[in-house]
């Protein structure tokens, strides 16, 4: 069953062109909590990190994943690594 939507991240570059932001290992981001149909707000954790929330049908619970900007792309990180910045 579907309980969320797939999203991509975009930015506007210095030439005013729309550019897709890469999320390493994730062609799209599955988000269910607070998700709108065409867009959704992400929770900003700090200047470089955001989290996404989704419901996992297999585990039967809400889960969170954290992603941090490495200068070129977003990479998945464990929550514990955020405090080490």
PDB file of N, CA, C and O in Angstrom:
ATOM      1  N   UNK A   1       0.836  -1.186   0.000  1.00  0.00           N
ATOM      2  CA  UNK A   1       0.000   0.000   0.000  1.00  0.00           C
ATOM      3  C   UNK A   1       0.874   1.239   0.000  1.00  0.00           C
ATOM      4  O   UNK A   1       2.015   1.210   0.414  1.00  0.00           O
ATOM      5  N   UNK A   2       0.330   2.317  -0.443  1.00  0.00           N
ATOM      6  CA  UNK A   2       1.074   3.567  -0.518  1.00  0.00           C
ATOM      7  C   UNK A   2       0.603   4.497   0.594  1.00  0.00           C
ATOM      8  O   UNK A   2      -0.574   4.759   0.748  1.00  0.00           O
ATOM      9  N   UNK A   3       1.540   4.989   1.364  1.00  0.00           N
ATOM     10  CA  UNK A   3       1.189   5.914   2.434  1.00  0.00           C
ATOM     11  C   UNK A   3       2.062   7.159   2.394  1.00  0.00           C
ATOM     12  O   UNK A   3       2.274   7.815   3.392  1.00  0.00           O
ATOM     13  N   UNK A   4       2.616   7.453   1.236  1.00  0.00           N
ATOM     14  CA  UNK A   4       3.471   8.617   1.091  1.00  0.00           C
ATOM     15  C   UNK A   4       3.697   8.931  -0.374  1.00  0.00           C
ATOM     16  O   UNK A   4       3.020   8.391  -1.245  1.00  0.00           O
ATOM     17  N   UNK A   5       4.652   9.787  -0.616  1.00  0.00           N
ATOM     18  CA  UNK A   5       4.988  10.196  -1.983  1.00  0.00           C
ATOM     19  C   UNK A   5       6.493  10.202  -2.173  1.00  0.00           C
ATOM     20  O   UNK A   5       7.254  10.292  -1.216  1.00  0.00           O
ATOM     21  N   UNK A   6       6.914  10.124  -3.427  1.00  0.00           N
ATOM     22  CA  UNK A   6       8.325  10.195  -3.795  1.00  0.00           C
ATOM     23  C   UNK A   6       8.641  11.635  -4.201  1.00  0.00           C
ATOM     24  O   UNK A   6       7.873  12.255  -4.940  1.00  0.00           O
ATOM     25  N   UNK A   7       9.776  12.162  -3.716  1.00  0.00           N
ATOM     26  CA  UNK A   7      10.169  13.543  -3.985  1.00  0.00           C
ATOM     27  C   UNK A   7      11.616  13.614  -4.448  1.00  0.00           C
ATOM     28  O   UNK A   7      12.413  12.724  -4.150  1.00  0.00           O
ATOM     29  N   UNK A   8      11.932  14.691  -5.147  1.00  0.00           N
ATOM     30  CA  UNK A   8      13.306  15.052  -5.488  1.00  0.00           C
ATOM     31  C   UNK A   8      13.551  16.455  -4.941  1.00  0.00           C
ATOM     32  O   UNK A   8      12.615  17.220  -4.736  1.00  0.00           O
ATOM     33  N   UNK A   9      14.821  16.780  -4.710  1.00  0.00           N
ATOM     34  CA  UNK A   9      15.194  18.105  -4.231  1.00  0.00           C
ATOM     35  C   UNK A   9      15.726  18.934  -5.383  1.00  0.00           C
ATOM     36  O   UNK A   9      16.487  18.434  -6.219  1.00  0.00           O
ATOM     37  N   UNK A  10      15.350  20.203  -5.416  1.00  0.00           N
ATOM     38  CA  UNK A  10      15.788  21.111  -6.465  1.00  0.00           C
ATOM     39  C   UNK A  10      16.340  22.391  -5.852  1.00  0.00           C
ATOM     40  O   UNK A  10      15.996  22.766  -4.745  1.00  0.00           O
ATOM     41  N   UNK A  11      17.188  23.063  -6.624  1.00  0.00           N
ATOM     42  CA  UNK A  11      17.698  24.373  -6.246  1.00  0.00           C
ATOM     43  C   UNK A  11      17.750  25.240  -7.496  1.00  0.00           C
ATOM     44  O   UNK A  11      17.563  24.742  -8.612  1.00  0.00           O
ATOM     45  N   UNK A  12      18.003  26.508  -7.308  1.00  0.00           N
ATOM     46  CA  UNK A  12      18.220  27.428  -8.429  1.00  0.00           C
ATOM     47  C   UNK A  12      19.684  27.816  -8.393  1.00  0.00           C
ATOM     48  O   UNK A  12      20.167  28.350  -7.380  1.00  0.00           O
ATOM     49  N   UNK A  13      20.420  27.539  -9.474  1.00  0.00           N
ATOM     50  CA  UNK A  13      21.857  27.803  -9.481  1.00  0.00           C
ATOM     51  C   UNK A  13      22.166  29.267  -9.764  1.00  0.00           C
ATOM     52  O   UNK A  13      21.249  30.089  -9.929  1.00  0.00           O
ATOM     53  N   UNK A  14      23.446  29.611  -9.838  1.00  0.00           N
ATOM     54  CA  UNK A  14      23.885  30.991 -10.023  1.00  0.00           C
ATOM     55  C   UNK A  14      23.425  31.574 -11.358  1.00  0.00           C
ATOM     56  O   UNK A  14      23.317  32.792 -11.506  1.00  0.00           O
ATOM     57  N   UNK A  15      23.143  30.702 -12.338  1.00  0.00           N
ATOM     58  CA  UNK A  15      22.650  31.154 -13.647  1.00  0.00           C
ATOM     59  C   UNK A  15      21.122  31.175 -13.710  1.00  0.00           C
ATOM     60  O   UNK A  15      20.543  31.257 -14.798  1.00  0.00           O
ATOM     61  N   UNK A  16      20.474  31.092 -12.554  1.00  0.00           N
ATOM     62  CA  UNK A  16      19.012  31.088 -12.432  1.00  0.00           C
ATOM     63  C   UNK A  16      18.349  29.902 -13.123  1.00  0.00           C
ATOM     64  O   UNK A  16      17.211  29.977 -13.564  1.00  0.00           O
ATOM     65  N   UNK A  17      19.068  28.789 -13.196  1.00  0.00           N
ATOM     66  CA  UNK A  17      18.523  27.563 -13.766  1.00  0.00           C
ATOM     67  C   UNK A  17      18.159  26.601 -12.650  1.00  0.00           C
ATOM     68  O   UNK A  17      18.844  26.523 -11.629  1.00  0.00           O
ATOM     69  N   UNK A  18      17.081  25.855 -12.855  1.00  0.00           N
ATOM     70  CA  UNK A  18      16.664  24.856 -11.878  1.00  0.00           C
ATOM     71  C   UNK A  18      17.572  23.642 -12.016  1.00  0.00           C
ATOM     72  O   UNK A  18      17.814  23.150 -13.120  1.00  0.00           O
ATOM     73  N   UNK A  19      18.077  23.177 -10.876  1.00  0.00           N
ATOM     74  CA  UNK A  19      19.015  22.065 -10.859  1.00  0.00           C
ATOM     75  C   UNK A  19      18.567  21.058  -9.804  1.00  0.00           C
ATOM     76  O   UNK A  19      18.158  21.437  -8.708  1.00  0.00           O
ATOM     77  N   UNK A  20      18.647  19.769 -10.128  1.00  0.00           N
ATOM     78  CA  UNK A  20      18.339  18.720  -9.167  1.00  0.00           C
ATOM     79  C   UNK A  20      19.500  18.572  -8.199  1.00  0.00           C
ATOM     80  O   UNK A  20      20.658  18.549  -8.612  1.00  0.00           O
ATOM     81  N   UNK A  21      19.195  18.493  -6.910  1.00  0.00           N
ATOM     82  CA  UNK A  21      20.217  18.228  -5.908  1.00  0.00           C
ATOM     83  C   UNK A  21      20.316  16.717  -5.715  1.00  0.00           C
ATOM     84  O   UNK A  21      19.311  16.052  -5.471  1.00  0.00           O
ATOM     85  N   UNK A  22      21.518  16.190  -5.818  1.00  0.00           N
ATOM     86  CA  UNK A  22      21.717  14.756  -5.667  1.00  0.00           C
ATOM     87  C   UNK A  22      21.640  14.347  -4.200  1.00  0.00           C
ATOM     88  O   UNK A  22      22.152  15.030  -3.315  1.00  0.00           O
ATOM     89  N   UNK A  23      20.998  13.206  -3.969  1.00  0.00           N
ATOM     90  CA  UNK A  23      20.986  12.560  -2.662  1.00  0.00           C
ATOM     91  C   UNK A  23      21.603  11.185  -2.906  1.00  0.00           C
ATOM     92  O   UNK A  23      20.970  10.320  -3.511  1.00  0.00           O
ATOM     93  N   UNK A  24      22.831  11.011  -2.468  1.00  0.00           N
ATOM     94  CA  UNK A  24      23.594   9.797  -2.759  1.00  0.00           C
ATOM     95  C   UNK A  24      22.846   8.530  -2.363  1.00  0.00           C
ATOM     96  O   UNK A  24      22.410   8.382  -1.218  1.00  0.00           O
ATOM     97  N   UNK A  25      22.666   7.641  -3.355  1.00  0.00           N
ATOM     98  CA  UNK A  25      22.001   6.367  -3.106  1.00  0.00           C
ATOM     99  C   UNK A  25      20.485   6.423  -3.102  1.00  0.00           C
ATOM    100  O   UNK A  25      19.832   5.412  -2.875  1.00  0.00           O
ATOM    101  N   UNK A  26      19.910   7.598  -3.326  1.00  0.00           N
ATOM    102  CA  UNK A  26      18.457   7.784  -3.305  1.00  0.00           C
ATOM    103  C   UNK A  26      18.025   8.512  -4.578  1.00  0.00           C
ATOM    104  O   UNK A  26      18.166   9.727  -4.668  1.00  0.00           O
ATOM    105  N   UNK A  27      17.464   7.801  -5.555  1.00  0.00           N
ATOM    106  CA  UNK A  27      16.969   8.501  -6.740  1.00  0.00           C
ATOM    107  C   UNK A  27      15.807   9.435  -6.405  1.00  0.00           C
ATOM    108  O   UNK A  27      15.610  10.459  -7.044  1.00  0.00           O
ATOM    109  N   UNK A  28      15.026   9.052  -5.380  1.00  0.00           N
ATOM    110  CA  UNK A  28      13.946   9.888  -4.851  1.00  0.00           C
ATOM    111  C   UNK A  28      13.905   9.685  -3.339  1.00  0.00           C
ATOM    112  O   UNK A  28      14.505   8.751  -2.804  1.00  0.00           O
ATOM    113  N   UNK A  29      13.177  10.565  -2.648  1.00  0.00           N
ATOM    114  CA  UNK A  29      12.992  10.452  -1.205  1.00  0.00           C
ATOM    115  C   UNK A  29      11.538  10.102  -0.924  1.00  0.00           C
ATOM    116  O   UNK A  29      10.642  10.848  -1.303  1.00  0.00           O
ATOM    117  N   UNK A  30      11.292   8.959  -0.287  1.00  0.00           N
ATOM    118  CA  UNK A  30       9.938   8.574   0.087  1.00  0.00           C
ATOM    119  C   UNK A  30       9.616   9.242   1.414  1.00  0.00           C
ATOM    120  O   UNK A  30      10.316   9.052   2.406  1.00  0.00           O
ATOM    121  N   UNK A  31       8.559  10.044   1.425  1.00  0.00           N
ATOM    122  CA  UNK A  31       8.166  10.800   2.608  1.00  0.00           C
ATOM    123  C   UNK A  31       6.662  10.643   2.805  1.00  0.00           C
ATOM    124  O   UNK A  31       5.883  10.783   1.869  1.00  0.00           O
ATOM    125  N   UNK A  32       6.282  10.351   4.044  1.00  0.00           N
ATOM    126  CA  UNK A  32       4.849  10.231   4.309  1.00  0.00           C
ATOM    127  C   UNK A  32       4.371  11.210   5.366  1.00  0.00           C
ATOM    128  O   UNK A  32       3.262  11.697   5.291  1.00  0.00           O
ATOM    129  N   UNK A  33       5.187  11.519   6.356  1.00  0.00           N
ATOM    130  CA  UNK A  33       4.738  12.400   7.423  1.00  0.00           C
ATOM    131  C   UNK A  33       4.729  13.850   6.951  1.00  0.00           C
ATOM    132  O   UNK A  33       5.743  14.395   6.550  1.00  0.00           O
ATOM    133  N   UNK A  34       3.548  14.473   6.999  1.00  0.00           N
ATOM    134  CA  UNK A  34       3.420  15.877   6.623  1.00  0.00           C
ATOM    135  C   UNK A  34       3.560  16.141   5.141  1.00  0.00           C
ATOM    136  O   UNK A  34       3.717  17.264   4.711  1.00  0.00           O
ATOM    137  N   UNK A  35       3.517  15.087   4.352  1.00  0.00           N
ATOM    138  CA  UNK A  35       3.766  15.225   2.924  1.00  0.00           C
ATOM    139  C   UNK A  35       2.564  15.796   2.175  1.00  0.00           C
ATOM    140  O   UNK A  35       1.440  15.393   2.407  1.00  0.00           O
ATOM    141  N   UNK A  36       2.859  16.725   1.294  1.00  0.00           N
ATOM    142  CA  UNK A  36       1.864  17.220   0.361  1.00  0.00           C
ATOM    143  C   UNK A  36       1.995  16.430  -0.926  1.00  0.00           C
ATOM    144  O   UNK A  36       2.929  15.655  -1.096  1.00  0.00           O
ATOM    145  N   UNK A  37       1.078  16.627  -1.843  1.00  0.00           N
ATOM    146  CA  UNK A  37       1.128  15.840  -3.073  1.00  0.00           C
ATOM    147  C   UNK A  37       2.269  16.287  -3.988  1.00  0.00           C
ATOM    148  O   UNK A  37       3.010  15.473  -4.509  1.00  0.00           O
ATOM    149  N   UNK A  38       2.426  17.603  -4.203  1.00  0.00           N
ATOM    150  CA  UNK A  38       3.447  18.098  -5.130  1.00  0.00           C
ATOM    151  C   UNK A  38       4.727  18.531  -4.444  1.00  0.00           C
ATOM    152  O   UNK A  38       5.786  18.553  -5.059  1.00  0.00           O
ATOM    153  N   UNK A  39       4.637  18.917  -3.186  1.00  0.00           N
ATOM    154  CA  UNK A  39       5.824  19.324  -2.434  1.00  0.00           C
ATOM    155  C   UNK A  39       5.568  19.130  -0.942  1.00  0.00           C
ATOM    156  O   UNK A  39       4.431  18.956  -0.519  1.00  0.00           O
ATOM    157  N   UNK A  40       6.644  19.164  -0.177  1.00  0.00           N
ATOM    158  CA  UNK A  40       6.520  19.015   1.266  1.00  0.00           C
ATOM    159  C   UNK A  40       7.684  19.727   1.947  1.00  0.00           C
ATOM    160  O   UNK A  40       8.747  19.871   1.346  1.00  0.00           O
ATOM    161  N   UNK A  41       7.474  20.168   3.142  1.00  0.00           N
ATOM    162  CA  UNK A  41       8.550  20.807   3.906  1.00  0.00           C
ATOM    163  C   UNK A  41       9.363  19.725   4.605  1.00  0.00           C
ATOM    164  O   UNK A  41       8.817  18.740   5.100  1.00  0.00           O
ATOM    165  N   UNK A  42      10.666  19.898   4.616  1.00  0.00           N
ATOM    166  CA  UNK A  42      11.560  18.998   5.332  1.00  0.00           C
ATOM    167  C   UNK A  42      12.001  19.669   6.619  1.00  0.00           C
ATOM    168  O   UNK A  42      12.070  20.892   6.701  1.00  0.00           O
ATOM    169  N   UNK A  43      12.326  18.882   7.624  1.00  0.00           N
ATOM    170  CA  UNK A  43      12.777  19.418   8.896  1.00  0.00           C
ATOM    171  C   UNK A  43      14.270  19.691   8.823  1.00  0.00           C
ATOM    172  O   UNK A  43      15.069  18.772   8.609  1.00  0.00           O
ATOM    173  N   UNK A  44      14.637  20.958   9.009  1.00  0.00           N
ATOM    174  CA  UNK A  44      16.038  21.349   8.998  1.00  0.00           C
ATOM    175  C   UNK A  44      16.620  21.097  10.387  1.00  0.00           C
ATOM    176  O   UNK A  44      16.103  21.612  11.378  1.00  0.00           O
ATOM    177  N   UNK A  45      17.677  20.300  10.475  1.00  0.00           N
ATOM    178  CA  UNK A  45      18.296  19.940  11.745  1.00  0.00           C
ATOM    179  C   UNK A  45      19.390  20.951  12.102  1.00  0.00           C
ATOM    180  O   UNK A  45      19.501  21.379  13.241  1.00  0.00           O
ATOM    181  N   UNK A  46      20.206  21.314  11.133  1.00  0.00           N
ATOM    182  CA  UNK A  46      21.222  22.352  11.282  1.00  0.00           C
ATOM    183  C   UNK A  46      21.496  22.932   9.895  1.00  0.00           C
ATOM    184  O   UNK A  46      20.739  22.657   8.971  1.00  0.00           O
ATOM    185  N   UNK A  47      22.565  23.706   9.733  1.00  0.00           N
ATOM    186  CA  UNK A  47      22.813  24.375   8.452  1.00  0.00           C
ATOM    187  C   UNK A  47      23.049  23.412   7.299  1.00  0.00           C
ATOM    188  O   UNK A  47      22.827  23.766   6.143  1.00  0.00           O
ATOM    189  N   UNK A  48      23.483  22.192   7.590  1.00  0.00           N
ATOM    190  CA  UNK A  48      23.825  21.240   6.539  1.00  0.00           C
ATOM    191  C   UNK A  48      22.951  19.995   6.509  1.00  0.00           C
ATOM    192  O   UNK A  48      23.076  19.170   5.620  1.00  0.00           O
ATOM    193  N   UNK A  49      22.067  19.842   7.488  1.00  0.00           N
ATOM    194  CA  UNK A  49      21.376  18.572   7.675  1.00  0.00           C
ATOM    195  C   UNK A  49      19.854  18.740   7.690  1.00  0.00           C
ATOM    196  O   UNK A  49      19.347  19.679   8.275  1.00  0.00           O
ATOM    197  N   UNK A  50      19.167  17.791   7.041  1.00  0.00           N
ATOM    198  CA  UNK A  50      17.709  17.720   7.157  1.00  0.00           C
ATOM    199  C   UNK A  50      17.327  16.286   7.471  1.00  0.00           C
ATOM    200  O   UNK A  50      18.123  15.360   7.321  1.00  0.00           O
ATOM    201  N   UNK A  51      16.092  16.114   7.946  1.00  0.00           N
ATOM    202  CA  UNK A  51      15.593  14.759   8.159  1.00  0.00           C
ATOM    203  C   UNK A  51      14.297  14.572   7.392  1.00  0.00           C
ATOM    204  O   UNK A  51      13.572  15.524   7.123  1.00  0.00           O
ATOM    205  N   UNK A  52      14.040  13.331   7.025  1.00  0.00           N
ATOM    206  CA  UNK A  52      12.768  12.968   6.412  1.00  0.00           C
ATOM    207  C   UNK A  52      12.123  11.916   7.278  1.00  0.00           C
ATOM    208  O   UNK A  52      12.796  11.138   7.949  1.00  0.00           O
ATOM    209  N   UNK A  53      10.805  11.910   7.275  1.00  0.00           N
ATOM    210  CA  UNK A  53      10.053  10.965   8.088  1.00  0.00           C
ATOM    211  C   UNK A  53       9.109  10.174   7.193  1.00  0.00           C
ATOM    212  O   UNK A  53       8.549  10.721   6.246  1.00  0.00           O
ATOM    213  N   UNK A  54       8.971   8.906   7.515  1.00  0.00           N
ATOM    214  CA  UNK A  54       8.082   8.060   6.723  1.00  0.00           C
ATOM    215  C   UNK A  54       7.603   6.894   7.567  1.00  0.00           C
ATOM    216  O   UNK A  54       8.211   6.545   8.578  1.00  0.00           O
ATOM    217  N   UNK A  55       6.497   6.327   7.146  1.00  0.00           N
ATOM    218  CA  UNK A  55       5.945   5.163   7.833  1.00  0.00           C
ATOM    219  C   UNK A  55       6.396   3.914   7.093  1.00  0.00           C
ATOM    220  O   UNK A  55       6.225   3.802   5.882  1.00  0.00           O
ATOM    221  N   UNK A  56       6.984   2.973   7.819  1.00  0.00           N
ATOM    222  CA  UNK A  56       7.425   1.710   7.242  1.00  0.00           C
ATOM    223  C   UNK A  56       6.379   0.641   7.545  1.00  0.00           C
ATOM    224  O   UNK A  56       6.177   0.276   8.717  1.00  0.00           O
ATOM    225  N   UNK A  57       5.700   0.154   6.508  1.00  0.00           N
ATOM    226  CA  UNK A  57       4.650  -0.853   6.689  1.00  0.00           C
ATOM    227  C   UNK A  57       5.194  -2.159   7.252  1.00  0.00           C
ATOM    228  O   UNK A  57       4.513  -2.829   8.016  1.00  0.00           O
ATOM    229  N   UNK A  58       6.401  -2.536   6.887  1.00  0.00           N
ATOM    230  CA  UNK A  58       6.982  -3.793   7.351  1.00  0.00           C
ATOM    231  C   UNK A  58       7.243  -3.737   8.852  1.00  0.00           C
ATOM    232  O   UNK A  58       6.923  -4.670   9.585  1.00  0.00           O
ATOM    233  N   UNK A  59       7.829  -2.623   9.323  1.00  0.00           N
ATOM    234  CA  UNK A  59       8.129  -2.483  10.748  1.00  0.00           C
ATOM    235  C   UNK A  59       6.930  -1.984  11.548  1.00  0.00           C
ATOM    236  O   UNK A  59       6.909  -2.071  12.771  1.00  0.00           O
ATOM    237  N   UNK A  60       5.947  -1.421  10.852  1.00  0.00           N
ATOM    238  CA  UNK A  60       4.749  -0.931  11.515  1.00  0.00           C
ATOM    239  C   UNK A  60       4.988   0.295  12.377  1.00  0.00           C
ATOM    240  O   UNK A  60       4.343   0.449  13.413  1.00  0.00           O
ATOM    241  N   UNK A  61       5.916   1.176  11.952  1.00  0.00           N
ATOM    242  CA  UNK A  61       6.189   2.374  12.742  1.00  0.00           C
ATOM    243  C   UNK A  61       6.787   3.490  11.893  1.00  0.00           C
ATOM    244  O   UNK A  61       7.259   3.263  10.775  1.00  0.00           O
ATOM    245  N   UNK A  62       6.743   4.701  12.469  1.00  0.00           N
ATOM    246  CA  UNK A  62       7.350   5.868  11.839  1.00  0.00           C
ATOM    247  C   UNK A  62       8.866   5.794  11.982  1.00  0.00           C
ATOM    248  O   UNK A  62       9.374   5.433  13.050  1.00  0.00           O
ATOM    249  N   UNK A  63       9.573   6.132  10.928  1.00  0.00           N
ATOM    250  CA  UNK A  63      11.030   6.149  10.939  1.00  0.00           C
ATOM    251  C   UNK A  63      11.537   7.506  10.477  1.00  0.00           C
ATOM    252  O   UNK A  63      10.824   8.249   9.800  1.00  0.00           O
ATOM    253  N   UNK A  64      12.781   7.811  10.827  1.00  0.00           N
ATOM    254  CA  UNK A  64      13.432   9.051  10.408  1.00  0.00           C
ATOM    255  C   UNK A  64      14.749   8.699   9.735  1.00  0.00           C
ATOM    256  O   UNK A  64      15.418   7.742  10.126  1.00  0.00           O
ATOM    257  N   UNK A  65      15.122   9.487   8.734  1.00  0.00           N
ATOM    258  CA  UNK A  65      16.433   9.374   8.104  1.00  0.00           C
ATOM    259  C   UNK A  65      17.026  10.768   8.021  1.00  0.00           C
ATOM    260  O   UNK A  65      16.309  11.738   7.770  1.00  0.00           O
ATOM    261  N   UNK A  66      18.339  10.852   8.191  1.00  0.00           N
ATOM    262  CA  UNK A  66      19.039  12.129   8.200  1.00  0.00           C
ATOM    263  C   UNK A  66      19.990  12.209   7.013  1.00  0.00           C
ATOM    264  O   UNK A  66      20.656  11.228   6.672  1.00  0.00           O
ATOM    265  N   UNK A  67      20.059  13.408   6.409  1.00  0.00           N
ATOM    266  CA  UNK A  67      20.900  13.640   5.252  1.00  0.00           C
ATOM    267  C   UNK A  67      21.680  14.929   5.454  1.00  0.00           C
ATOM    268  O   UNK A  67      21.126  15.929   5.911  1.00  0.00           O
ATOM    269  N   UNK A  68      22.975  14.889   5.089  1.00  0.00           N
ATOM    270  CA  UNK A  68      23.838  16.044   5.304  1.00  0.00           C
ATOM    271  C   UNK A  68      24.540  16.420   4.003  1.00  0.00           C
ATOM    272  O   UNK A  68      24.982  15.551   3.245  1.00  0.00           O
ATOM    273  N   UNK A  69      24.638  17.720   3.749  1.00  0.00           N
ATOM    274  CA  UNK A  69      25.283  18.250   2.555  1.00  0.00           C
ATOM    275  C   UNK A  69      26.793  18.125   2.714  1.00  0.00           C
ATOM    276  O   UNK A  69      27.371  18.551   3.712  1.00  0.00           O
ATOM    277  N   UNK A  70      27.477  17.518   1.718  1.00  0.00           N
ATOM    278  CA  UNK A  70      28.929  17.356   1.791  1.00  0.00           C
ATOM    279  C   UNK A  70      29.678  18.336   0.890  1.00  0.00           C
ATOM    280  O   UNK A  70      30.869  18.223   0.679  1.00  0.00           O
ATOM    281  N   UNK A  71      28.953  19.302   0.352  1.00  0.00           N
ATOM    282  CA  UNK A  71      29.540  20.280  -0.559  1.00  0.00           C
ATOM    283  C   UNK A  71      29.161  20.044  -2.007  1.00  0.00           C
ATOM    284  O   UNK A  71      29.221  20.958  -2.831  1.00  0.00           O
ATOM    285  N   UNK A  72      28.772  18.800  -2.324  1.00  0.00           N
ATOM    286  CA  UNK A  72      28.365  18.444  -3.684  1.00  0.00           C
ATOM    287  C   UNK A  72      27.025  17.732  -3.754  1.00  0.00           C
ATOM    288  O   UNK A  72      26.354  17.773  -4.767  1.00  0.00           O
ATOM    289  N   UNK A  73      26.689  17.041  -2.677  1.00  0.00           N
ATOM    290  CA  UNK A  73      25.466  16.239  -2.652  1.00  0.00           C
ATOM    291  C   UNK A  73      25.069  15.991  -1.204  1.00  0.00           C
ATOM    292  O   UNK A  73      25.856  16.196  -0.281  1.00  0.00           O
ATOM    293  N   UNK A  74      23.835  15.536  -1.017  1.00  0.00           N
ATOM    294  CA  UNK A  74      23.393  15.109   0.300  1.00  0.00           C
ATOM    295  C   UNK A  74      23.756  13.638   0.477  1.00  0.00           C
ATOM    296  O   UNK A  74      23.628  12.844  -0.462  1.00  0.00           O
ATOM    297  N   UNK A  75      24.226  13.271   1.672  1.00  0.00           N
ATOM    298  CA  UNK A  75      24.548  11.879   1.982  1.00  0.00           C
ATOM    299  C   UNK A  75      23.788  11.464   3.235  1.00  0.00           C
ATOM    300  O   UNK A  75      23.569  12.270   4.142  1.00  0.00           O
ATOM    301  N   UNK A  76      23.376  10.213   3.260  1.00  0.00           N
ATOM    302  CA  UNK A  76      22.666   9.664   4.414  1.00  0.00           C
ATOM    303  C   UNK A  76      23.642   9.537   5.574  1.00  0.00           C
ATOM    304  O   UNK A  76      24.765   9.049   5.396  1.00  0.00           O
ATOM    305  N   UNK A  77      23.242   9.991   6.763  1.00  0.00           N
ATOM    306  CA  UNK A  77      24.079   9.852   7.956  1.00  0.00           C
ATOM    307  C   UNK A  77      23.233   9.320   9.103  1.00  0.00           C
ATOM    308  O   UNK A  77      22.015   9.450   9.094  1.00  0.00           O
ATOM    309  N   UNK A  78      23.888   8.758  10.061  1.00  0.00           N
ATOM    310  CA  UNK A  78      23.206   8.312  11.273  1.00  0.00           C
ATOM    311  C   UNK A  78      22.969   9.514  12.174  1.00  0.00           C
ATOM    312  O   UNK A  78      23.770  10.451  12.203  1.00  0.00           O
ATOM    313  N   UNK A  79      21.902   9.494  12.922  1.00  0.00           N
ATOM    314  CA  UNK A  79      21.540  10.613  13.807  1.00  0.00           C
ATOM    315  C   UNK A  79      22.680  10.955  14.763  1.00  0.00           C
ATOM    316  O   UNK A  79      22.948  12.122  15.033  1.00  0.00           O
ATOM    317  N   UNK A  80      23.384   9.968  15.239  1.00  0.00           N
ATOM    318  CA  UNK A  80      24.463  10.183  16.200  1.00  0.00           C
ATOM    319  C   UNK A  80      25.601  11.029  15.628  1.00  0.00           C
ATOM    320  O   UNK A  80      26.303  11.710  16.356  1.00  0.00           O
ATOM    321  N   UNK A  81      25.801  11.007  14.333  1.00  0.00           N
ATOM    322  CA  UNK A  81      26.880  11.774  13.711  1.00  0.00           C
ATOM    323  C   UNK A  81      26.589  13.269  13.654  1.00  0.00           C
ATOM    324  O   UNK A  81      27.494  14.070  13.507  1.00  0.00           O
ATOM    325  N   UNK A  82      25.341  13.670  13.802  1.00  0.00           N
ATOM    326  CA  UNK A  82      24.988  15.091  13.711  1.00  0.00           C
ATOM    327  C   UNK A  82      25.673  15.891  14.800  1.00  0.00           C
ATOM    328  O   UNK A  82      26.196  16.959  14.557  1.00  0.00           O
ATOM    329  N   UNK A  83      25.742  15.376  16.003  1.00  0.00           N
ATOM    330  CA  UNK A  83      26.361  16.075  17.120  1.00  0.00           C
ATOM    331  C   UNK A  83      27.869  16.234  16.936  1.00  0.00           C
ATOM    332  O   UNK A  83      28.484  17.022  17.623  1.00  0.00           O
ATOM    333  N   UNK A  84      28.486  15.494  16.032  1.00  0.00           N
ATOM    334  CA  UNK A  84      29.919  15.548  15.833  1.00  0.00           C
ATOM    335  C   UNK A  84      30.339  16.667  14.891  1.00  0.00           C
ATOM    336  O   UNK A  84      31.506  16.833  14.610  1.00  0.00           O
ATOM    337  N   UNK A  85      29.413  17.450  14.398  1.00  0.00           N
ATOM    338  CA  UNK A  85      29.739  18.502  13.435  1.00  0.00           C
ATOM    339  C   UNK A  85      30.341  19.700  14.104  1.00  0.00           C
ATOM    340  O   UNK A  85      30.024  20.077  15.173  1.00  0.00           O
TER     341      UNK A  85
END
